[in-house]
Amino acid sequence: MSSSYLPATTDSIAQALEAKTPSEAISILYRVLENPSSAPDALRIKEQAITNLSDLLRQENRAEELRSFLTQLRPFFALIPKAKTAKIVRGIIDDVTKIPGTSDLQISLCKEVVQWTRAEKRTFLRQRVEAKLAALLMENKEYPEALNLLSGLIKEVRRLDDKLLLVDINLLESKLHFSLRNLPKAKASLTAARTAANAIYVPPAQQGNIDLQSGILHAEEKDYKTAYSYFFEAFEAFNALEDPRAVFSLKYMLLCKIMVSQADDVAGIISSKAGLQYVGPELDAMKAVADAHSKRSLKLFEIALRDFRAQLEEDPIVHRHLSSLYDTLLEQNLCRLIEPFSRVEIAHIAELIELPVDHVEKKLSQMILDKKFAGTLDQGAGCLVIFDDPKADAIYPATLETISNIGKVVDSLYVRSAKIMT
């Protein structure tokens, strides 16, 4: 930074915009901010300079410099209204968030800002930065710390009755409980978010978030038809805003179709006007899974999982449901293959289904224990022995029914004899 400052005027801002390199523009903006003037016009120009400088530092991926820049601005924040301070601070934190590979820096920056806001008694800003910090901790899989932070924050926000922030925090808490596999609490938090949202105007993006989370929770309960409706609502909201989350909503819609055995509808949804905008690896992955499901082919299913690992295996929501789908497909295929046999080599079944022998053997033993069919594994001979389904003997239910009827007759005769005796 140069020691000589520039006047806080629109000409200085224009000079920065016309600079040949980002470094030169950054230097000019720093010099504008060094101007000691606190006149209203100068403050307005400095606010614009801060916004432009923050954008340039983000584009240059200078995350550490953004962090120190935010600290340098603290004396300036004493000169402007608290609402503008909150806007600038949250804007700089968001700019750091957009720089890849800075999750630890984002967490430490949020913690620093929280400490500063506590000292300055800026409650409004602190609550929003704490909500952002909880979201970052959740992304970093630091669940206990995030949960502790949220539980205290929810009580505080409820007292203040800040509905919009309450929607954000309850929704975040729902996602956090879902990550911890606590479905009842995830549903309770989502219900609280919906209740708060019904009392105020909620921005479309936030409403899309609520619908997306609702779809995820219904899908977890195997209610795929309701989940599809919520994912569709979320997709429409994100699609109208051109939000990148639209493709994930569409992906989960296709997943629901596959899970309810309507895989044939997948190609139609992808080729629709809305679907064509998002053609790419995410939708190609679901199309490959749908093809495998339609053909009931485990080999195609495994090829899809291998070719689209990032889109299927690394997406926790899709992975959880596809694991269940894979097991179902495998069981159906094995039952179909062993049906004609009373004794068959496991290696032969593995060859027919095109899977490793040990994998098939493990699944068969699991199916026997789950009573999917009657049989036993002869591991010495490497064979599967299938028993005939034991037929229920009809004589026992008939005997029980006869005894029951005799009991009723005896009771009736006893009542009549008692009447005669009296």
Tab-separated table of C-alpha atoms in Angstrom:
chain	number	residue	atom	x	y	z
A	1	MET	CA	0.000	0.000	0.000
A	2	SER	CA	1.172	3.523	-0.774
A	3	SER	CA	1.609	5.996	2.067
A	4	SER	CA	-0.157	8.810	0.153
A	5	TYR	CA	-3.936	8.607	0.157
A	6	LEU	CA	-6.313	9.431	-2.689
A	7	PRO	CA	-9.422	11.634	-2.402
A	8	ALA	CA	-12.627	9.704	-1.618
A	9	THR	CA	-14.408	10.670	-4.836
A	10	THR	CA	-16.097	8.918	-7.755
A	11	ASP	CA	-13.036	9.807	-9.877
A	12	SER	CA	-10.842	7.647	-7.642
A	13	ILE	CA	-13.284	4.746	-7.961
A	14	ALA	CA	-13.307	5.210	-11.760
A	15	GLN	CA	-9.503	5.238	-11.743
A	16	ALA	CA	-9.500	1.861	-9.954
A	17	LEU	CA	-11.984	0.429	-12.461
A	18	GLU	CA	-9.795	1.574	-15.358
A	19	ALA	CA	-6.610	0.075	-13.855
A	20	LYS	CA	-4.770	-2.320	-16.169
A	21	THR	CA	-4.147	-5.035	-13.561
A	22	PRO	CA	-6.081	-6.219	-10.472
A	23	SER	CA	-3.044	-5.450	-8.276
A	24	GLU	CA	-3.027	-1.824	-9.444
A	25	ALA	CA	-6.790	-1.504	-8.801
A	26	ILE	CA	-6.379	-3.006	-5.308
A	27	SER	CA	-3.587	-0.518	-4.512
A	28	ILE	CA	-5.739	2.449	-5.640
A	29	LEU	CA	-8.713	1.299	-3.529
A	30	TYR	CA	-6.520	0.868	-0.450
A	31	ARG	CA	-5.295	4.457	-0.913
A	32	VAL	CA	-8.887	5.703	-1.152
A	33	LEU	CA	-9.701	3.982	2.158
A	34	GLU	CA	-6.685	5.643	3.821
A	35	ASN	CA	-8.313	9.042	3.309
A	36	PRO	CA	-9.064	10.402	6.825
A	37	SER	CA	-12.190	12.317	5.737
A	38	SER	CA	-15.418	11.342	7.529
A	39	ALA	CA	-17.785	13.501	5.515
A	40	PRO	CA	-21.027	11.746	4.427
A	41	ASP	CA	-20.030	11.742	0.735
A	42	ALA	CA	-16.562	10.414	1.553
A	43	LEU	CA	-18.050	7.613	3.684
A	44	ARG	CA	-20.388	6.637	0.852
A	45	ILE	CA	-17.461	6.463	-1.604
A	46	LYS	CA	-15.435	4.418	0.896
A	47	GLU	CA	-18.305	1.932	1.231
A	48	GLN	CA	-18.257	1.470	-2.535
A	49	ALA	CA	-14.449	1.121	-2.448
A	50	ILE	CA	-14.759	-1.605	0.232
A	51	THR	CA	-17.241	-3.562	-1.916
A	52	ASN	CA	-15.029	-3.285	-5.031
A	53	LEU	CA	-11.868	-4.181	-3.098
A	54	SER	CA	-13.523	-7.200	-1.516
A	55	ASP	CA	-14.619	-8.456	-4.955
A	56	LEU	CA	-11.110	-8.004	-6.383
A	57	LEU	CA	-9.459	-9.841	-3.486
A	58	ARG	CA	-11.953	-12.688	-3.934
A	59	GLN	CA	-11.238	-12.900	-7.668
A	60	GLU	CA	-7.503	-13.040	-6.861
A	61	ASN	CA	-8.149	-15.785	-4.221
A	62	ARG	CA	-6.435	-13.694	-1.521
A	63	ALA	CA	-8.391	-15.096	1.428
A	64	GLU	CA	-5.864	-14.189	4.142
A	65	GLU	CA	-5.754	-10.595	2.880
A	66	LEU	CA	-9.578	-10.433	3.037
A	67	ARG	CA	-9.365	-11.550	6.664
A	68	SER	CA	-6.814	-8.871	7.606
A	69	PHE	CA	-8.784	-6.311	5.563
A	70	LEU	CA	-11.881	-6.976	7.671
A	71	THR	CA	-9.838	-6.373	10.846
A	72	GLN	CA	-8.421	-3.099	9.420
A	73	LEU	CA	-11.953	-1.815	8.762
A	74	ARG	CA	-13.036	-1.897	12.422
A	75	PRO	CA	-12.271	1.809	13.104
A	76	PHE	CA	-14.274	2.685	9.962
A	77	PHE	CA	-17.293	0.728	11.266
A	78	ALA	CA	-17.567	3.183	14.181
A	79	LEU	CA	-18.353	5.956	11.639
A	80	ILE	CA	-21.213	4.246	9.759
A	81	PRO	CA	-24.623	2.867	10.846
A	82	LYS	CA	-24.752	-0.654	12.316
A	83	ALA	CA	-26.939	-1.945	9.467
A	84	LYS	CA	-24.301	-0.944	6.886
A	85	THR	CA	-21.579	-2.486	9.057
A	86	ALA	CA	-23.515	-5.763	9.155
A	87	LYS	CA	-23.918	-5.723	5.362
A	88	ILE	CA	-20.181	-5.115	4.782
A	89	VAL	CA	-19.032	-7.738	7.321
A	90	ARG	CA	-21.376	-10.426	5.979
A	91	GLY	CA	-20.388	-9.529	2.404
A	92	ILE	CA	-16.666	-10.008	3.154
A	93	ILE	CA	-17.344	-13.321	4.957
A	94	ASP	CA	-19.366	-14.486	1.916
A	95	ASP	CA	-16.477	-13.483	-0.381
A	96	VAL	CA	-14.078	-15.626	1.681
A	97	THR	CA	-16.602	-18.493	1.455
A	98	LYS	CA	-16.459	-18.340	-2.360
A	99	ILE	CA	-12.686	-18.982	-2.352
A	100	PRO	CA	-12.086	-22.775	-2.561
A	101	GLY	CA	-10.114	-24.634	0.117
A	102	THR	CA	-10.609	-22.043	2.865
A	103	SER	CA	-12.988	-23.871	5.241
A	104	ASP	CA	-10.647	-23.611	8.273
A	105	LEU	CA	-9.979	-19.939	7.537
A	106	GLN	CA	-13.730	-19.258	7.249
A	107	ILE	CA	-14.369	-20.869	10.657
A	108	SER	CA	-11.584	-18.919	12.386
A	109	LEU	CA	-12.722	-15.670	10.686
A	110	CYS	CA	-16.312	-16.185	11.892
A	111	LYS	CA	-15.071	-16.877	15.430
A	112	GLU	CA	-13.029	-13.642	15.365
A	113	VAL	CA	-16.033	-11.642	14.146
A	114	VAL	CA	-18.271	-13.200	16.849
A	115	GLN	CA	-15.772	-12.128	19.559
A	116	TRP	CA	-15.641	-8.586	18.119
A	117	THR	CA	-19.457	-8.315	17.895
A	118	ARG	CA	-19.794	-9.453	21.526
A	119	ALA	CA	-17.324	-6.754	22.619
A	120	GLU	CA	-19.126	-4.119	20.515
A	121	LYS	CA	-22.599	-5.375	21.607
A	122	ARG	CA	-23.737	-5.815	17.990
A	123	THR	CA	-26.353	-8.509	18.669
A	124	PHE	CA	-28.033	-8.483	15.235
A	125	LEU	CA	-24.754	-9.089	13.397
A	126	ARG	CA	-23.451	-11.605	15.959
A	127	GLN	CA	-26.507	-13.847	15.637
A	128	ARG	CA	-26.183	-14.006	11.842
A	129	VAL	CA	-22.438	-14.673	11.959
A	130	GLU	CA	-23.023	-17.420	14.561
A	131	ALA	CA	-25.611	-19.012	12.238
A	132	LYS	CA	-23.030	-18.869	9.418
A	133	LEU	CA	-20.404	-20.373	11.746
A	134	ALA	CA	-22.749	-23.255	12.667
A	135	ALA	CA	-23.287	-23.980	8.950
A	136	LEU	CA	-19.508	-24.026	8.353
A	137	LEU	CA	-18.948	-26.326	11.340
A	138	MET	CA	-21.602	-28.698	9.986
A	139	GLU	CA	-19.927	-28.755	6.551
A	140	ASN	CA	-16.643	-29.493	8.354
A	141	LYS	CA	-18.392	-32.399	10.184
A	142	GLU	CA	-17.828	-30.772	13.597
A	143	TYR	CA	-21.366	-31.702	14.645
A	144	PRO	CA	-21.228	-31.432	18.487
A	145	GLU	CA	-19.804	-27.887	18.383
A	146	ALA	CA	-22.347	-26.820	15.747
A	147	LEU	CA	-25.224	-28.283	17.791
A	148	ASN	CA	-24.118	-26.526	20.989
A	149	LEU	CA	-23.861	-23.221	19.127
A	150	LEU	CA	-27.310	-23.609	17.546
A	151	SER	CA	-29.146	-24.642	20.726
A	152	GLY	CA	-28.056	-21.449	22.517
A	153	LEU	CA	-28.736	-19.310	19.452
A	154	ILE	CA	-32.291	-20.667	18.966
A	155	LYS	CA	-33.299	-19.743	22.536
A	156	GLU	CA	-31.928	-16.221	22.081
A	157	VAL	CA	-33.596	-15.652	18.686
A	158	ARG	CA	-36.958	-16.987	19.959
A	159	ARG	CA	-36.930	-14.370	22.721
A	160	LEU	CA	-36.284	-11.635	20.140
A	161	ASP	CA	-38.930	-13.159	17.809
A	162	ASP	CA	-36.756	-12.678	14.697
A	163	LYS	CA	-38.804	-14.967	12.433
A	164	LEU	CA	-36.575	-14.827	9.336
A	165	LEU	CA	-33.436	-15.753	11.267
A	166	LEU	CA	-35.424	-18.382	13.172
A	167	VAL	CA	-36.358	-20.039	9.852
A	168	ASP	CA	-32.654	-20.162	8.864
A	169	ILE	CA	-31.545	-21.579	12.210
A	170	ASN	CA	-34.318	-24.205	12.467
A	171	LEU	CA	-33.612	-25.347	8.911
A	172	LEU	CA	-29.901	-25.590	9.697
A	173	GLU	CA	-30.684	-27.550	12.876
A	174	SER	CA	-32.831	-29.957	10.821
A	175	LYS	CA	-29.921	-30.582	8.425
A	176	LEU	CA	-27.588	-31.074	11.371
A	177	HIS	CA	-29.846	-33.662	13.062
A	178	PHE	CA	-30.276	-35.417	9.705
A	179	SER	CA	-26.477	-35.644	9.362
A	180	LEU	CA	-26.412	-37.219	12.842
A	181	ARG	CA	-29.119	-39.717	11.695
A	182	ASN	CA	-31.604	-38.362	14.256
A	183	LEU	CA	-34.698	-38.340	12.035
A	184	PRO	CA	-37.353	-37.429	14.679
A	185	LYS	CA	-35.439	-34.289	15.756
A	186	ALA	CA	-34.718	-33.389	12.106
A	187	LYS	CA	-38.473	-33.498	11.385
A	188	ALA	CA	-39.282	-31.485	14.525
A	189	SER	CA	-36.791	-28.747	13.539
A	190	LEU	CA	-38.161	-28.650	9.994
A	191	THR	CA	-41.721	-28.299	11.348
A	192	ALA	CA	-40.543	-25.389	13.516
A	193	ALA	CA	-38.932	-23.786	10.425
A	194	ARG	CA	-42.178	-24.174	8.448
A	195	THR	CA	-44.242	-22.699	11.313
A	196	ALA	CA	-41.980	-19.633	11.476
A	197	ALA	CA	-41.984	-19.339	7.658
A	198	ASN	CA	-45.796	-19.332	7.524
A	199	ALA	CA	-45.914	-16.167	9.662
A	200	ILE	CA	-43.677	-14.069	7.351
A	201	TYR	CA	-42.650	-13.576	3.738
A	202	VAL	CA	-39.863	-16.041	2.949
A	203	PRO	CA	-37.578	-15.395	-0.047
A	204	PRO	CA	-38.025	-17.976	-2.852
A	205	ALA	CA	-34.497	-19.350	-2.363
A	206	GLN	CA	-35.166	-20.051	1.314
A	207	GLN	CA	-38.566	-21.615	0.498
A	208	GLY	CA	-36.733	-23.843	-1.994
A	209	ASN	CA	-34.334	-24.862	0.791
A	210	ILE	CA	-37.259	-25.811	3.052
A	211	ASP	CA	-38.889	-27.884	0.281
A	212	LEU	CA	-35.575	-29.585	-0.522
A	213	GLN	CA	-35.059	-30.589	3.117
A	214	SER	CA	-38.699	-31.788	3.333
A	215	GLY	CA	-38.121	-33.995	0.274
A	216	ILE	CA	-34.932	-35.449	1.758
A	217	LEU	CA	-36.694	-36.363	5.033
A	218	HIS	CA	-39.698	-37.937	3.262
A	219	ALA	CA	-37.352	-39.933	1.017
A	220	GLU	CA	-35.570	-41.183	4.139
A	221	GLU	CA	-38.933	-42.531	5.358
A	222	LYS	CA	-39.420	-44.289	1.966
A	223	ASP	CA	-42.326	-41.966	1.117
A	224	TYR	CA	-40.949	-41.314	-2.355
A	225	LYS	CA	-44.147	-39.924	-3.889
A	226	THR	CA	-44.409	-37.115	-1.344
A	227	ALA	CA	-40.644	-36.569	-1.571
A	228	TYR	CA	-40.957	-36.180	-5.353
A	229	SER	CA	-43.570	-33.417	-4.876
A	230	TYR	CA	-41.287	-31.489	-2.526
A	231	PHE	CA	-38.257	-31.903	-4.805
A	232	PHE	CA	-40.367	-30.627	-7.707
A	233	GLU	CA	-41.355	-27.516	-5.702
A	234	ALA	CA	-37.706	-26.919	-4.787
A	235	PHE	CA	-36.651	-27.406	-8.423
A	236	GLU	CA	-39.183	-24.837	-9.644
A	237	ALA	CA	-37.995	-22.282	-7.065
A	238	PHE	CA	-34.289	-22.782	-7.837
A	239	ASN	CA	-34.874	-22.973	-11.589
A	240	ALA	CA	-36.663	-19.583	-11.573
A	241	LEU	CA	-33.689	-18.072	-9.704
A	242	GLU	CA	-31.141	-19.884	-11.923
A	243	ASP	CA	-29.691	-21.301	-8.704
A	244	PRO	CA	-27.137	-24.139	-9.154
A	245	ARG	CA	-29.057	-26.196	-6.559
A	246	ALA	CA	-31.774	-26.740	-9.185
A	247	VAL	CA	-29.782	-29.589	-10.740
A	248	PHE	CA	-29.630	-31.408	-7.368
A	249	SER	CA	-33.391	-31.034	-6.877
A	250	LEU	CA	-33.902	-32.501	-10.363
A	251	LYS	CA	-31.454	-35.302	-9.585
A	252	TYR	CA	-33.399	-36.241	-6.430
A	253	MET	CA	-36.666	-36.125	-8.414
A	254	LEU	CA	-35.211	-38.742	-10.769
A	255	LEU	CA	-34.023	-40.789	-7.777
A	256	CYS	CA	-37.600	-40.884	-6.431
A	257	LYS	CA	-38.897	-42.079	-9.809
A	258	ILE	CA	-36.322	-44.909	-9.820
A	259	MET	CA	-37.121	-45.913	-6.230
A	260	VAL	CA	-40.862	-46.292	-6.994
A	261	SER	CA	-40.026	-48.473	-10.037
A	262	GLN	CA	-40.945	-45.773	-12.549
A	263	ALA	CA	-37.483	-45.683	-14.129
A	264	ASP	CA	-39.046	-45.392	-17.602
A	265	ASP	CA	-40.168	-41.833	-16.727
A	266	VAL	CA	-36.575	-40.676	-16.143
A	267	ALA	CA	-35.695	-40.221	-19.837
A	268	GLY	CA	-38.881	-38.173	-20.373
A	269	ILE	CA	-38.092	-35.808	-17.479
A	270	ILE	CA	-34.503	-35.305	-18.673
A	271	SER	CA	-35.623	-34.563	-22.238
A	272	SER	CA	-38.288	-32.049	-21.087
A	273	LYS	CA	-37.736	-28.318	-21.613
A	274	ALA	CA	-36.693	-27.765	-17.978
A	275	GLY	CA	-34.517	-30.895	-17.864
A	276	LEU	CA	-32.510	-30.074	-20.999
A	277	GLN	CA	-31.059	-26.969	-19.298
A	278	TYR	CA	-29.292	-29.156	-16.744
A	279	VAL	CA	-27.962	-31.986	-18.915
A	280	GLY	CA	-24.594	-33.030	-17.516
A	281	PRO	CA	-22.869	-35.649	-15.325
A	282	GLU	CA	-25.500	-35.459	-12.535
A	283	LEU	CA	-28.399	-36.341	-14.840
A	284	ASP	CA	-26.313	-38.792	-16.909
A	285	ALA	CA	-25.597	-40.697	-13.686
A	286	MET	CA	-29.295	-41.021	-12.844
A	287	LYS	CA	-30.116	-42.030	-16.431
A	288	ALA	CA	-27.509	-44.825	-16.237
A	289	VAL	CA	-29.031	-46.064	-12.951
A	290	ALA	CA	-32.540	-45.899	-14.439
A	291	ASP	CA	-31.418	-47.983	-17.470
A	292	ALA	CA	-29.856	-50.582	-15.170
A	293	HIS	CA	-33.031	-50.717	-13.068
A	294	SER	CA	-35.295	-51.061	-16.130
A	295	LYS	CA	-33.196	-53.971	-17.434
A	296	ARG	CA	-32.765	-55.386	-13.892
A	297	SER	CA	-29.064	-55.694	-14.676
A	298	LEU	CA	-26.656	-55.669	-11.754
A	299	LYS	CA	-23.705	-55.445	-14.116
A	300	LEU	CA	-25.033	-52.204	-15.653
A	301	PHE	CA	-25.805	-50.957	-12.149
A	302	GLU	CA	-22.208	-51.539	-11.013
A	303	ILE	CA	-20.856	-49.929	-14.200
A	304	ALA	CA	-22.992	-46.848	-13.454
A	305	LEU	CA	-21.681	-46.730	-9.872
A	306	ARG	CA	-18.107	-46.995	-11.134
A	307	ASP	CA	-18.414	-44.482	-13.997
A	308	PHE	CA	-20.328	-41.893	-11.958
A	309	ARG	CA	-18.698	-42.373	-8.577
A	310	ALA	CA	-18.597	-38.638	-7.759
A	311	GLN	CA	-22.297	-38.169	-8.590
A	312	LEU	CA	-23.601	-41.360	-6.901
A	313	GLU	CA	-21.228	-42.690	-4.241
A	314	GLU	CA	-20.070	-39.294	-2.945
A	315	ASP	CA	-23.572	-37.837	-2.682
A	316	PRO	CA	-24.692	-39.173	0.747
A	317	ILE	CA	-28.433	-38.874	-0.029
A	318	VAL	CA	-28.258	-40.708	-3.371
A	319	HIS	CA	-25.771	-43.277	-2.042
A	320	ARG	CA	-28.030	-44.261	0.876
A	321	HIS	CA	-31.027	-44.964	-1.373
A	322	LEU	CA	-29.038	-46.644	-4.144
A	323	SER	CA	-27.507	-49.044	-1.602
A	324	SER	CA	-31.037	-50.144	-0.717
A	325	LEU	CA	-31.947	-50.386	-4.428
A	326	TYR	CA	-28.821	-52.444	-5.175
A	327	ASP	CA	-29.660	-54.923	-2.404
A	328	THR	CA	-33.222	-55.287	-3.683
A	329	LEU	CA	-32.042	-55.847	-7.263
A	330	LEU	CA	-29.453	-58.377	-6.139
A	331	GLU	CA	-31.996	-60.335	-4.098
A	332	GLN	CA	-34.505	-60.388	-6.973
A	333	ASN	CA	-31.865	-61.603	-9.423
A	334	LEU	CA	-30.574	-64.311	-7.063
A	335	CYS	CA	-34.096	-65.595	-6.317
A	336	ARG	CA	-34.821	-65.783	-10.055
A	337	LEU	CA	-31.567	-67.681	-10.750
A	338	ILE	CA	-31.826	-70.281	-7.974
A	339	GLU	CA	-35.533	-71.003	-8.542
A	340	PRO	CA	-35.013	-73.975	-10.974
A	341	PHE	CA	-32.437	-75.722	-8.735
A	342	SER	CA	-32.535	-77.886	-5.633
A	343	ARG	CA	-28.703	-77.985	-5.423
A	344	VAL	CA	-26.363	-75.680	-7.348
A	345	GLU	CA	-22.745	-74.604	-7.216
A	346	ILE	CA	-22.237	-71.072	-5.873
A	347	ALA	CA	-19.606	-70.499	-8.561
A	348	HIS	CA	-22.236	-71.227	-11.229
A	349	ILE	CA	-24.641	-68.647	-9.739
A	350	ALA	CA	-21.787	-66.124	-9.545
A	351	GLU	CA	-21.004	-66.783	-13.202
A	352	LEU	CA	-24.645	-66.299	-14.227
A	353	ILE	CA	-25.004	-63.057	-12.273
A	354	GLU	CA	-21.479	-61.863	-13.218
A	355	LEU	CA	-20.381	-61.068	-9.649
A	356	PRO	CA	-17.489	-62.356	-7.439
A	357	VAL	CA	-18.109	-65.722	-5.731
A	358	ASP	CA	-17.425	-64.437	-2.192
A	359	HIS	CA	-19.851	-61.551	-2.734
A	360	VAL	CA	-22.617	-63.921	-3.922
A	361	GLU	CA	-21.941	-66.385	-1.069
A	362	LYS	CA	-22.188	-63.624	1.531
A	363	LYS	CA	-25.475	-62.354	0.077
A	364	LEU	CA	-26.975	-65.858	-0.105
A	365	SER	CA	-26.153	-66.529	3.547
A	366	GLN	CA	-27.771	-63.199	4.482
A	367	MET	CA	-30.908	-64.074	2.484
A	368	ILE	CA	-31.158	-67.477	4.202
A	369	LEU	CA	-30.907	-65.804	7.630
A	370	ASP	CA	-33.543	-63.258	6.583
A	371	LYS	CA	-35.772	-66.185	5.478
A	372	LYS	CA	-36.008	-64.930	1.897
A	373	PHE	CA	-35.859	-68.609	0.884
A	374	ALA	CA	-35.338	-71.976	2.652
A	375	GLY	CA	-31.882	-73.462	2.150
A	376	THR	CA	-28.353	-73.958	3.442
A	377	LEU	CA	-24.807	-73.399	2.221
A	378	ASP	CA	-22.592	-76.488	1.859
A	379	GLN	CA	-19.276	-74.667	2.045
A	380	GLY	CA	-17.224	-77.871	1.822
A	381	ALA	CA	-18.670	-78.640	-1.614
A	382	GLY	CA	-19.164	-74.955	-2.503
A	383	CYS	CA	-22.862	-75.540	-3.132
A	384	LEU	CA	-26.186	-74.034	-2.220
A	385	VAL	CA	-28.863	-76.521	-1.178
A	386	ILE	CA	-32.420	-75.239	-1.637
A	387	PHE	CA	-35.265	-76.799	0.325
A	388	ASP	CA	-38.872	-76.938	-0.833
A	389	ASP	CA	-41.038	-74.385	0.871
A	390	PRO	CA	-42.603	-76.177	3.854
A	391	LYS	CA	-46.327	-76.492	3.231
A	392	ALA	CA	-48.477	-75.514	6.154
A	393	ASP	CA	-50.496	-78.504	7.407
A	394	ALA	CA	-54.179	-77.533	7.257
A	395	ILE	CA	-55.192	-80.089	9.944
A	396	TYR	CA	-53.915	-77.991	12.843
A	397	PRO	CA	-55.955	-74.826	12.153
A	398	ALA	CA	-59.032	-77.010	11.454
A	399	THR	CA	-58.557	-78.861	14.773
A	400	LEU	CA	-58.232	-75.605	16.700
A	401	GLU	CA	-61.377	-74.261	15.047
A	402	THR	CA	-63.305	-77.450	15.917
A	403	ILE	CA	-62.200	-77.302	19.578
A	404	SER	CA	-63.217	-73.622	19.709
A	405	ASN	CA	-66.682	-74.444	18.345
A	406	ILE	CA	-67.102	-77.342	20.828
A	407	GLY	CA	-66.165	-74.913	23.623
A	408	LYS	CA	-68.904	-72.539	22.494
A	409	VAL	CA	-71.480	-75.402	22.442
A	410	VAL	CA	-70.492	-76.524	25.956
A	411	ASP	CA	-70.773	-72.953	27.254
A	412	SER	CA	-74.220	-72.611	25.658
A	413	LEU	CA	-75.428	-75.910	27.203
A	414	TYR	CA	-74.081	-74.869	30.619
A	415	VAL	CA	-76.064	-71.577	30.472
A	416	ARG	CA	-79.265	-73.466	29.507
A	417	SER	CA	-78.853	-76.070	32.247
A	418	ALA	CA	-78.277	-73.312	34.797
A	419	LYS	CA	-81.587	-71.704	33.740
A	420	ILE	CA	-83.470	-75.062	34.090
A	421	MET	CA	-82.046	-75.687	37.552
A	422	THR	CA	-83.249	-72.280	38.750
